[in-house]
Amino acid sequence: MEPFVVKDPEAMARNMAHVVEELGRAASAWVSPRESGEKKDSVAGPATDMVKTFTKLSEYWISDPKRALEAQTHLLTSYFDIWSNSVRKMSGEKAEDPAASHLGDRRFSDEDWQNNAFFSFLRQAYWVTADWADKLVKDADGLDEHTRHKAQFYVKQLTSALSPTNFVLTNPEVYKETVAQSGENLVRGMRMLAEDIEAGRGDLRLRQSDYNKFAVGENLAMTPGKVIAQSDICQVIQYEPETETVLKRPLLICPPWINKFYILDLNPQKSFIRWAVEQGHTVFVISWVNPDERHADKDWEAYAREGIGFAVDTVEKVTGEKKINAIGYCVGGTLLAATLALLAKEGDDRIASATFFTTQVDFVNAGDLMVFADAENIDSIEANMKEHGYLDGSKMATAFNMLRASELIWPYVVNNYLKGKEPMPFDLLYWNSDATRMPAANHSYYLRNCYLENNLSNDRMVLGGKKVSLKDVTIPVYNLATREDHIAPAKSVFIGCRSFGGKVTYVMAGSGHIAGVVNPPDKKKYQYWTGGKPVGDFDAWAEKAKEHPGSWWPHWDAWIRKQDDEEVDARQPGGGKLNAIEDAPGSFVRVRV
């Protein structure tokens, strides 16, 4: 027990006083912008929704006393079993671990979670309770699927938040550090908490990386190129060639405007953009504006015409080519698909092939983000956006982090505020924190037409005054999903394949929404699967699909060349037709919120 015994009570008391001081500073940082009217809380909406959801769940169990008693008895019996096992273990007997299936969870990696009787009991009780709560949702008959989905999501958020790893006295690793440092770790942690609330101007801006180690254009987004055109909502970047000849068809990349394009250009070793240039592609990238109140009325059509349409015009002007290859990533891919349907309706066939990275066009199986996209939540989001004309980027960042709270929120709370340690520098998490705003009209259209009404895949989406149909998109499509994607689930991407009117090549990569896409060949990481046509049942397709080790990038490049492998002399940015506005990565991407 020595590591758990306070050795210097005086130092501990002194540091606890400093902890209180820092907590006061954090509270002041939270309260001040609310007192001044600068910040308004929007917690009531989500909290009310959670209460309503759990009320519907509890109605099922309370409506039948026998059923409720059985559920309670099951939980109490599990607790008694844990107690009995703990007593046997303390007596030196071999005891069963009812939470053995969760032993791989990294939050519980400290040896005391198994070897110390108290912490072992806590761990087992936590997992038994969490599994019981999850089972309550799964076994509740009569819930509609959306309510069940929300209940599962909220249960997961609560169990993640209430994990014993998140508290000083119930986390053996943190407790031992606190004793060893006489509480200095908590002083540092509360100081960081105050700083992070100040940095968020009244909201907690949880630091996931050492942000001082990165700068866009210096050690991120470094591929040489020029900004050659600019509209109200985007800049168009053309990258300098690395080869003497290039494919005749240029390549235009449409990234999401939720976060920034340099996820595809993190550093020279991870950059898809640099790799594509090295393979002989003439690469153009759309860099979206980080919008403010001036862009409130820029809607989906504006992004289609002043974004993708403007970029296509720019590519044609610079290269003289009337056939180009296009890539869309995530919501950038959804916009690209809708734009292709609009262009097909208008007889514009300049985009000759389309590649989609983790893109949904059918939102029936859209995953946990559906929790935030029912009618009530969208009304609340729209009311929030109405005040400033945009959705603050921190709101989307929080929503995405909540999809994997046990990995992207609580470990950093423990590391930063309880252990008092600065997070490690990590370029991907720096990018993740580099949030962007969403224009009100654009975001509202996206939420309602895609998540709420699923109009794009059902030929009901209206753009330019016309109903558009993905069946009119008959060009070749390369549709990439990732197996562990929480944002665009692989099954959802698979189902979306049937919406297009032409041949679709469906590929599923290993890992998730980011790592599955940003997977350079020389890293030799993960794998990808190819198979037959993306028809029928997704699980049946996945079972029969052929697994290939490593990156899917060369497979995609080979697919592109099958469409047209003609080459021409390398092209310089601007092509003598447009003057460079500034060096890549441009000024739009540097705007932080």
XYZ file of C-alpha atoms in Angstrom, residues 43-58 147 150-159 161-162 371-372 374 376-377 402:
35
model
C -26.665 22.505 -23.167
C -30.399 22.402 -22.458
C -31.293 21.048 -25.907
C -29.029 17.967 -25.882
C -29.778 17.311 -22.197
C -33.526 17.478 -22.837
C -33.189 15.118 -25.790
C -31.252 12.638 -23.668
C -33.874 12.773 -20.901
C -36.674 12.227 -23.440
C -34.825 9.278 -24.932
C -34.176 7.627 -21.566
C -37.795 8.278 -20.552
C -38.998 6.252 -23.532
C -36.530 3.519 -22.627
C -37.555 3.420 -18.958
C -34.854 6.067 -30.437
C -30.029 7.436 -29.648
C -30.382 5.488 -26.405
C -27.363 3.330 -27.285
C -25.358 6.442 -28.127
C -26.274 8.250 -24.908
C -25.588 5.154 -22.805
C -22.170 4.925 -24.415
C -21.491 8.598 -23.630
C -22.532 8.179 -19.989
C -20.546 5.004 -19.437
C -17.843 9.677 -18.796
C -18.441 7.690 -15.595
C -28.261 11.020 -33.331
C -27.657 14.720 -33.995
C -33.385 14.353 -36.229
C -35.653 18.529 -33.144
C -31.871 18.651 -33.123
C -18.131 12.103 -29.114
